[in-house]
Coordinates of C-alpha atoms in Angstrom, one line a residue:
A864 CA -65.1 7.2 24.5
N865 CA -64.7 3.6 23.4
C866 CA -61.8 4.3 21.0
F867 CA -59.4 1.3 21.0
R868 CA -56.3 3.5 20.4
K869 CA -53.7 3.9 23.1
N870 CA -51.3 6.2 21.2
L871 CA -51.3 9.7 22.8
L872 CA -50.6 11.3 19.4
H873 CA -53.8 9.9 18.1
F874 CA -55.8 11.7 20.8
A875 CA -53.9 14.9 20.1
E876 CA -54.7 14.9 16.4
F877 CA -58.3 13.6 16.5
S878 CA -61.3 14.9 18.4
H879 CA -63.1 12.5 20.7
P880 CA -66.5 14.0 21.7
V881 CA -68.2 12.8 24.9
A882 CA -71.9 12.3 25.3
G883 CA -73.1 13.9 28.5
G884 CA -71.2 15.5 31.3
S885 CA -69.0 14.0 33.9
T886 CA -69.3 10.4 34.7
S887 CA -69.9 8.9 38.1
A888 CA -67.1 7.4 40.1
A889 CA -68.4 3.9 39.4
A890 CA -68.4 4.6 35.7
A891 CA -64.9 5.9 35.9
D892 CA -63.9 2.8 37.7
D893 CA -65.6 0.7 35.0
E894 CA -63.7 2.5 32.2
S895 CA -60.4 2.7 34.0
E896 CA -59.2 -0.4 32.2
T897 CA -60.6 0.5 28.7
D898 CA -58.4 1.1 25.7
T899 CA -58.9 4.9 26.1
D900 CA -57.0 5.0 29.4
I901 CA -53.8 7.0 29.5
A902 CA -51.1 5.2 31.4
S903 CA -49.5 6.8 34.5
S904 CA -46.1 8.3 34.0
D905 CA -43.5 7.3 36.5
S906 CA -40.7 9.2 34.8
G907 CA -39.1 12.3 36.2
G908 CA -41.1 14.9 34.3
E909 CA -40.1 18.1 32.6
E910 CA -37.1 20.4 33.2
G911 CA -37.5 22.3 36.4
G912 CA -38.4 19.2 38.5
S913 CA -42.1 19.2 38.0
S914 CA -43.8 15.9 37.0
T915 CA -47.2 15.2 35.5
K916 CA -49.1 11.9 36.1
L917 CA -52.1 11.3 33.9
K918 CA -54.6 9.3 35.8
R919 CA -57.8 9.9 33.9
S920 CA -58.8 8.9 30.4
F921 CA -58.7 11.6 27.7
S922 CA -62.5 11.7 27.4
E923 CA -62.8 12.6 31.1
M924 CA -60.5 15.6 30.9
T925 CA -61.6 19.2 30.8
E926 CA -61.2 21.2 27.6
T927 CA -58.2 23.0 29.1
E928 CA -56.5 19.8 30.1
R929 CA -57.1 18.2 26.7
R930 CA -55.6 21.3 25.0
E931 CA -52.6 21.1 27.2
V932 CA -52.1 17.4 26.5
M933 CA -52.5 18.0 22.8
E934 CA -50.0 20.8 22.7
K935 CA -47.4 18.7 24.6
A936 CA -48.0 15.8 22.3
M937 CA -47.7 17.9 19.1
K938 CA -44.5 19.5 20.5
A939 CA -43.0 16.1 21.2
K940 CA -44.0 14.9 17.8
E941 CA -42.3 17.9 16.1
E942 CA -39.1 17.3 18.1
L943 CA -39.1 13.7 17.2
E944 CA -39.6 14.5 13.5
K945 CA -36.7 17.0 13.6
K946 CA -34.4 14.4 15.2
L947 CA -35.4 11.8 12.6
K948 CA -34.9 14.2 9.8
K949 CA -31.4 15.1 11.1
A950 CA -30.6 11.4 11.5
H951 CA -31.7 10.6 7.9
Q952 CA -29.6 13.5 6.6
E953 CA -26.5 12.2 8.5
V954 CA -27.0 8.7 7.2
A955 CA -27.4 10.0 3.6
E956 CA -24.3 12.1 3.9
N957 CA -22.3 9.1 5.2
R958 CA -23.6 6.9 2.5
K959 CA -22.7 9.5 -0.2
E960 CA -19.1 9.8 1.3
L961 CA -18.7 6.1 1.4
Q962 CA -19.9 5.7 -2.2
S963 CA -17.6 8.4 -3.3
L964 CA -14.6 6.6 -1.7
R965 CA -15.6 3.3 -3.3
E966 CA -15.9 5.0 -6.7
Q967 CA -12.5 6.6 -6.3
L968 CA -11.0 3.3 -5.3
N969 CA -12.6 1.4 -8.2
E970 CA -11.5 4.0 -10.7
G971 CA -8.0 4.3 -9.2
H972 CA -8.6 8.0 -8.5
L973 CA -8.1 8.1 -4.7
L974 CA -5.3 10.7 -4.4
I975 CA -2.6 11.1 -1.7
E976 CA -1.6 14.5 -0.5
G977 CA 0.3 16.3 -3.3
E978 CA -0.7 13.9 -6.1
K979 CA -3.3 16.2 -7.7
E980 CA -0.7 19.0 -8.0
A981 CA 1.8 16.5 -9.4
L982 CA -0.6 15.3 -12.1
E983 CA -1.3 18.9 -13.1
G984 CA 2.4 19.7 -13.3
T985 CA 5.2 18.5 -15.6
D986 CA 7.8 17.1 -13.2
T987 CA 8.0 13.6 -11.8
A988 CA 7.0 13.3 -8.1
F989 CA 8.2 10.5 -5.8
F990 CA 6.1 9.8 -2.7
S991 CA 7.8 7.7 0.0
L992 CA 5.4 5.4 1.8
H993 CA 6.1 3.3 4.9
A994 CA 4.3 0.6 6.9
E995 CA 1.9 2.1 9.5
R996 CA 0.5 0.3 12.5
S997 CA -2.7 2.3 12.7
Y998 CA -5.3 1.5 10.1
K999 CA -6.6 4.7 8.6
E1000 CA -9.7 3.9 6.6
G1001 CA -9.7 5.7 3.2
S1002 CA -6.0 6.6 3.5
A1003 CA -4.6 6.6 -0.1
A1004 CA -1.0 6.4 1.1
Q1005 CA -1.8 3.2 3.1
I1006 CA -3.8 1.7 0.2
H1007 CA -0.8 2.2 -2.2
Y1008 CA 1.7 0.7 0.3
R1009 CA -0.5 -2.3 1.2
L1010 CA -1.2 -2.9 -2.5
A1011 CA 2.5 -3.0 -3.4
E1012 CA 3.3 -5.0 -0.3
S1013 CA 0.7 -7.7 -0.9
Q1014 CA 1.6 -8.0 -4.6
F1015 CA 5.3 -8.6 -3.6
H1016 CA 4.6 -11.2 -1.0
R1017 CA 1.6 -13.0 -2.7
L1018 CA 3.7 -14.7 -5.4
L1019 CA 7.1 -14.7 -3.7
N1020 CA 8.9 -18.0 -3.1
T1021 CA 7.7 -19.2 0.4
T1022 CA 11.3 -20.0 1.4
S1023 CA 12.4 -16.4 0.8
N1024 CA 13.0 -14.1 3.8
C1025 CA 12.7 -10.9 1.9
R1026 CA 10.8 -8.0 3.5
I1027 CA 9.6 -4.7 2.1
S1028 CA 11.3 -1.7 3.8
K1029 CA 9.7 1.1 1.8
V1030 CA 7.5 1.8 -1.2
V1031 CA 7.9 4.8 -3.4
Y1032 CA 4.8 5.8 -5.4
V1033 CA 5.7 7.5 -8.7
I1034 CA 3.7 10.1 -10.6
S1035 CA 5.1 11.2 -13.9
P1036 CA 2.4 13.3 -15.5
N1037 CA 3.3 12.5 -19.1
V1038 CA 3.7 8.8 -18.5
V1039 CA 0.3 8.6 -16.6
K1040 CA -1.6 10.5 -19.3
R1041 CA -0.1 8.4 -22.1
F1042 CA -1.0 5.2 -20.1
R1043 CA -4.6 6.3 -19.4
S1044 CA -5.1 7.3 -23.1
A1045 CA -3.8 3.8 -24.2
Q1046 CA -6.1 2.1 -21.7
E1047 CA -9.1 4.0 -23.1
K1048 CA -8.1 3.0 -26.6
L1049 CA -7.8 -0.7 -25.6
K1050 CA -11.2 -0.4 -24.0
G1051 CA -12.7 0.8 -27.2
T1052 CA -11.2 -1.8 -29.4
L1053 CA -11.0 -4.9 -27.2
G1054 CA -13.7 -4.2 -24.6
E1055 CA -13.6 -3.3 -20.9
A1056 CA -12.5 -6.8 -19.7
L1057 CA -9.2 -6.6 -21.7
S1058 CA -8.5 -3.0 -20.7
Y1059 CA -7.7 -3.6 -17.1
P1060 CA -4.0 -3.5 -16.2
V1061 CA -1.9 -6.2 -14.6
L1062 CA 0.5 -5.5 -11.7
A1063 CA 3.9 -6.9 -12.7
F1064 CA 7.6 -6.5 -11.6
H1065 CA 10.6 -5.5 -13.7
G1066 CA 14.2 -5.8 -12.6
T1067 CA 16.9 -3.5 -13.8
A1068 CA 20.1 -1.8 -12.5
E1069 CA 19.4 0.8 -9.9
K1070 CA 20.9 3.6 -12.1
N1071 CA 18.1 2.9 -14.6
I1072 CA 15.2 3.2 -12.2
D1073 CA 14.8 7.0 -12.0
P1074 CA 15.1 7.6 -15.7
I1075 CA 12.5 4.9 -16.4
C1076 CA 10.1 6.5 -13.9
E1077 CA 10.5 9.9 -15.3
Q1078 CA 10.4 9.1 -19.1
G1079 CA 8.7 5.7 -19.2
F1080 CA 10.1 2.5 -20.7
K1081 CA 11.7 2.3 -24.0
V1082 CA 10.8 -0.6 -26.4
P1083 CA 12.5 -2.0 -29.4
G1084 CA 12.8 0.6 -32.2
Q1085 CA 13.1 3.5 -29.8
T1086 CA 16.4 5.3 -29.2
G1087 CA 18.2 4.1 -26.1
F1088 CA 16.6 0.6 -26.0
R1089 CA 18.8 -2.4 -25.6
H1090 CA 18.3 -5.9 -24.3
V1091 CA 20.7 -6.7 -21.4
T1092 CA 20.8 -10.4 -21.8
D1093 CA 19.4 -11.5 -25.2
T1094 CA 17.1 -10.5 -28.0
G1095 CA 14.1 -11.9 -26.1
W1096 CA 13.1 -15.5 -25.9
Y1097 CA 9.4 -14.8 -26.4
G1098 CA 9.6 -11.7 -28.5
R1099 CA 11.6 -8.5 -28.8
G1100 CA 9.8 -6.4 -26.1
V1101 CA 10.1 -5.4 -22.5
Y1102 CA 9.8 -8.3 -20.0
F1103 CA 7.7 -8.3 -16.8
S1104 CA 6.6 -10.9 -14.3
E1105 CA 4.0 -11.1 -11.6
Y1106 CA 6.5 -13.2 -9.7
P1107 CA 9.1 -10.9 -8.0
A1108 CA 11.8 -13.7 -7.9
Y1109 CA 11.8 -13.7 -11.7
S1110 CA 12.8 -10.0 -11.8
M1111 CA 15.3 -10.1 -8.9
G1112 CA 17.8 -11.9 -11.1
Y1113 CA 18.2 -8.7 -13.3
I1114 CA 18.9 -6.1 -10.6
K1115 CA 22.6 -6.7 -10.3
G1116 CA 23.1 -6.7 -6.6
G1117 CA 20.5 -4.1 -5.9
T1118 CA 17.5 -4.2 -3.6
K1119 CA 14.8 -2.3 -5.6
L1120 CA 12.2 -3.6 -8.0
L1121 CA 9.9 -1.6 -10.3
L1122 CA 6.2 -2.6 -9.9
C1123 CA 4.3 -1.5 -12.9
Q1124 CA 0.8 -1.4 -14.3
V1125 CA 1.0 -3.1 -17.7
L1126 CA -1.8 -3.4 -20.3
Q1127 CA -1.7 -7.0 -21.4
G1128 CA -4.8 -6.7 -23.6
K1129 CA -5.0 -9.7 -25.9
A1130 CA -2.0 -11.9 -25.2
F1131 CA -0.4 -14.4 -27.5
K1132 CA 0.8 -17.4 -25.5
C1133 CA 4.1 -18.8 -26.8
T1134 CA 4.5 -22.5 -27.0
K1135 CA 8.2 -22.4 -27.8
L1136 CA 11.1 -20.0 -28.1
I1137 CA 10.7 -17.3 -30.7
H1138 CA 14.0 -15.4 -30.3
G1139 CA 13.6 -11.7 -31.1
E1140 CA 10.4 -11.9 -33.0
S1141 CA 8.0 -9.0 -33.4
L1142 CA 4.5 -8.8 -31.9
K1143 CA 2.2 -11.4 -33.3
S1144 CA -0.6 -10.0 -35.5
G1145 CA -3.9 -9.5 -33.8
H1146 CA -2.4 -9.4 -30.3
T1147 CA -1.1 -6.7 -27.9
S1148 CA 1.4 -8.8 -25.9
H1149 CA 3.1 -12.2 -25.5
T1150 CA 3.4 -14.6 -22.5
S1151 CA 5.9 -17.3 -21.9
P1152 CA 4.6 -21.0 -22.1
C1153 CA 4.3 -21.1 -18.3
G1154 CA 2.5 -17.7 -18.2
K1155 CA 5.0 -16.2 -15.7
E1156 CA 6.6 -13.8 -18.1
L1157 CA 4.8 -11.1 -19.9
V1158 CA 6.2 -9.2 -22.9
I1159 CA 5.0 -5.7 -23.7
F1160 CA 5.7 -4.1 -27.1
D1161 CA 4.2 -0.6 -26.6
S1162 CA 5.8 1.8 -24.1
A1163 CA 2.4 3.5 -23.7
H1164 CA 1.1 0.3 -22.2
I1165 CA 3.4 0.5 -19.2
W1166 CA 3.2 2.8 -16.1
P1167 CA 6.1 2.3 -13.6
C1168 CA 4.1 3.4 -10.6
Y1169 CA 6.0 1.9 -7.6
I1170 CA 9.6 1.4 -6.6
V1171 CA 9.7 -1.4 -4.1
H1172 CA 12.6 -1.4 -1.7
Y1173 CA 13.2 -4.7 0.1
T1174 CA 15.7 -6.2 2.5
Y1175 CA 16.5 -9.6 3.9
A1176 CA 14.7 -10.2 7.2
Y1177 CA 17.1 -11.3 9.9
T1178 CA 15.0 -10.2 12.9
E1179 CA 11.4 -9.7 13.7
F1180 CA 9.5 -6.9 12.0
K1181 CA 9.3 -3.5 13.8
Y1182 CA 7.4 -0.4 12.8
N1183 CA 9.6 2.7 12.3
K1184 CA 8.3 6.2 13.0
Q1185 CA 8.3 7.9 9.7
P1186 CA 7.6 11.4 8.5
S1187 CA 4.3 12.2 6.8
V1188 CA 4.1 11.4 3.1
K1189 CA 5.8 14.0 1.0
A1190 CA 6.7 14.3 -2.7
T1191 CA 10.5 14.4 -3.2
P1192 CA 12.7 14.8 -6.3
P1193 CA 14.6 11.8 -7.6
I1194 CA 17.7 10.9 -5.5
A1195 CA 20.9 10.5 -7.5
G1196 CA 22.9 8.6 -4.8
K1197 CA 23.2 7.7 -1.2
K1198 CA 24.8 9.9 1.4
K1199 CA 27.8 8.6 3.3
K1200 CA 27.2 7.2 6.8
G1201 CA 27.3 10.1 9.2
G1202 CA 25.7 12.6 6.8
G1203 CA 27.1 15.5 4.9
G1204 CA 29.6 15.4 2.1
A1205 CA 29.1 14.3 -1.5
S1206 CA 26.8 11.4 -2.3
F1207 CA 28.3 7.9 -3.1
P1208 CA 26.3 5.8 -5.5
K1209 CA 26.2 2.0 -4.8
S1210 CA 28.4 0.1 -7.3
T1211 CA 26.4 -1.8 -9.9
D1212 CA 29.4 -4.0 -11.0
P1213 CA 30.8 -6.0 -8.0
C1214 CA 33.7 -7.4 -10.0
L1215 CA 34.8 -3.9 -11.0
A1216 CA 34.3 -2.6 -7.5
F1217 CA 36.6 -5.4 -6.1
T1218 CA 39.3 -4.6 -8.7
D1219 CA 39.2 -0.8 -7.8
A1220 CA 39.1 -1.4 -4.1
S1221 CA 42.1 -3.8 -4.3
A1222 CA 44.1 -1.0 -5.9
M1223 CA 43.3 1.6 -3.2
P1224 CA 46.2 2.5 -0.8
S1225 CA 46.1 1.3 2.9
S1226 CA 43.8 3.1 5.3
S1227 CA 42.1 2.8 8.7
I1228 CA 38.5 2.8 7.5
F1229 CA 37.7 -0.4 9.4
D1230 CA 39.6 0.5 12.5
E1231 CA 36.8 -0.4 14.9
E1232 CA 35.3 -3.3 12.9
V1233 CA 35.5 -6.9 13.9
M1234 CA 34.2 -9.0 11.0
V1235 CA 33.5 -12.6 10.3
I1236 CA 33.6 -13.9 6.8
S1237 CA 31.6 -16.9 5.5
D1238 CA 33.3 -19.7 3.6
K1239 CA 32.0 -18.6 0.2
Q1240 CA 32.0 -15.1 -1.3
S1241 CA 30.7 -13.9 -4.7
M1242 CA 33.7 -12.0 -5.9
T1243 CA 36.7 -13.3 -4.1
T1244 CA 38.0 -16.0 -1.7
Q1245 CA 37.6 -15.8 2.1
G1246 CA 41.4 -15.3 2.4
E1247 CA 41.6 -12.5 -0.1
L1248 CA 38.7 -10.6 1.4
A1249 CA 40.3 -11.0 4.9
K1250 CA 43.6 -9.5 3.6
L1251 CA 41.7 -6.5 2.1
I1252 CA 39.9 -5.9 5.4
T1253 CA 43.1 -6.0 7.3
K1254 CA 44.8 -3.7 4.8
H1255 CA 42.2 -1.1 5.8
G1256 CA 42.5 -1.5 9.6
G1257 CA 39.8 -4.1 10.3
S1258 CA 39.9 -7.4 12.0
A1259 CA 38.6 -10.4 10.0
G1260 CA 39.7 -13.2 12.4
G1261 CA 37.5 -15.8 14.1
S1262 CA 35.5 -18.6 12.6
S1263 CA 32.3 -17.9 14.6
V1264 CA 30.0 -15.0 15.3
T1265 CA 30.3 -13.6 18.9
A1266 CA 28.9 -10.7 20.8
S1267 CA 31.9 -8.6 19.8
T1268 CA 31.4 -9.2 16.0
T1269 CA 30.3 -6.1 14.3
L1270 CA 29.6 -7.5 10.8
L1271 CA 29.0 -10.9 9.1
I1272 CA 29.9 -11.0 5.4
T1273 CA 28.1 -13.7 3.5
T1274 CA 26.0 -14.6 0.5
V1275 CA 22.3 -14.7 -0.2
H1276 CA 22.4 -18.5 -0.4
E1277 CA 23.6 -18.8 3.2
V1278 CA 20.8 -16.5 4.3
T1279 CA 18.1 -18.3 2.4
Y1280 CA 19.3 -21.6 3.8
P1281 CA 20.7 -20.3 7.1
T1282 CA 24.1 -21.5 8.3
T1283 CA 25.2 -21.5 11.9
K1284 CA 26.9 -18.2 11.4
V1285 CA 23.8 -16.6 10.0
R1286 CA 21.6 -17.9 12.7
R1287 CA 24.0 -16.7 15.4
A1288 CA 24.2 -13.2 13.8
T1289 CA 20.4 -13.1 13.6
D1290 CA 20.1 -13.9 17.3
L1291 CA 22.7 -11.2 18.2
Q1292 CA 21.2 -8.7 15.7
T1293 CA 24.6 -8.4 14.1
P1294 CA 24.4 -6.7 10.6
I1295 CA 24.7 -9.2 7.7
V1296 CA 26.2 -7.7 4.5
S1297 CA 27.6 -8.7 1.1
D1298 CA 31.2 -8.3 0.1
L1299 CA 30.2 -5.3 -2.0
F1300 CA 29.8 -3.4 1.3
I1301 CA 33.6 -3.8 1.9
F1302 CA 34.5 -2.7 -1.7
D1303 CA 32.2 0.4 -1.7
S1304 CA 33.3 1.5 1.8
I1305 CA 36.9 1.4 0.7
L1306 CA 36.1 3.3 -2.4
A1307 CA 34.0 5.8 -0.4
G1308 CA 36.8 6.3 2.2
K1309 CA 34.3 5.7 4.9
V1310 CA 32.2 2.9 6.4
L1311 CA 28.8 3.0 4.6
D1312 CA 25.4 2.0 5.9
P1313 CA 25.1 -1.9 6.2
N1314 CA 21.4 -1.7 5.6
D1315 CA 22.1 -0.7 2.0
Y1316 CA 24.2 -3.9 1.3
P1317 CA 22.2 -7.0 2.1
P1318 CA 23.7 -10.3 0.8
S1319 CA 23.2 -10.8 -2.9

């Protein structure tokens, strides 16, 4: 009767014999404060409204009362064990799911809807991704978008006002398999540390983007390869840069960049110009002296995985309601504004587009347009452009942007270092375009979408 335990489960599991019969009231009073007392219960009792208050010590109870207490205690213990077991199972399942997500992320195997089917097929799939306000933990689509977005802005010139409008994730089964195989080969020869890819940008004319995504890059020696500018200052290979501004100079008025995974491996750092030279022995790539340009010599070491669409930010960012992620076939050209009809591809040569547009007969394409032209244009003078706009029914008068102005035609320089006209147009949310917008609209026979023609 002098057991020091207070836990009810202890009394339910172990026998506590009592010497003698019932104790006197005085003895009960003496023992009422001992460690064997069972505290009174002030709670609301069992279902059905009944309540039980234990006022005597376990040793003072009758055999029937003891059995009843033991049964209730054992039942409560079993229920508690069941709840604990269920809780442990749920925690284990959550940990397993989280670990699986982490492993997929680390290995680059977190798939978006439709990606598995694309990898198992033969055709190239293009997944359009957009910025989402809601954070969806574990969403592969969001991870891909945020990865491309952060890579673009991380090393972009701080004075730039470029903004990503869309990211297209590209899966070309043959290109991906070739890339993964090359990565495993590098891992076996150079070690794991040198087998990880680098995310780098490549600039090219927009007409080249879809073929590159579908077939992969071509390198010197392969049919169809050619250098656009020179034979290669730091070797005769394909050039990439982690700095998007480096690649923007090669897109010829476009607003799309390729963001690729490239296997740098063991890079040879050039200390001087080595025009058109082959890959240095014992290395897998070259870098420029400043380290900002990366030259790849093996097409299997390149996976063009993202097409980054960007615009110039004239107003504050706003989320757009977008459809769910869906794989789509490559798009050959843009539709005319208003929908329907044949597609009209954006001109890649502004000089040729100006010449062709100037030769077009008069029309009323710009009948409702009131335009303001900046002092400097890339392809022609302010006066010549005004005449071309007037020839096709538009108004190009006025030296300042007003509420009635429908378009401002300017250059990227005046946007980067905003002039009064640019600041005014931004305040009024007036579209700001390049002169290529005028040329292509004339050639298309219809006013095109200004959003496709940011200043360049």
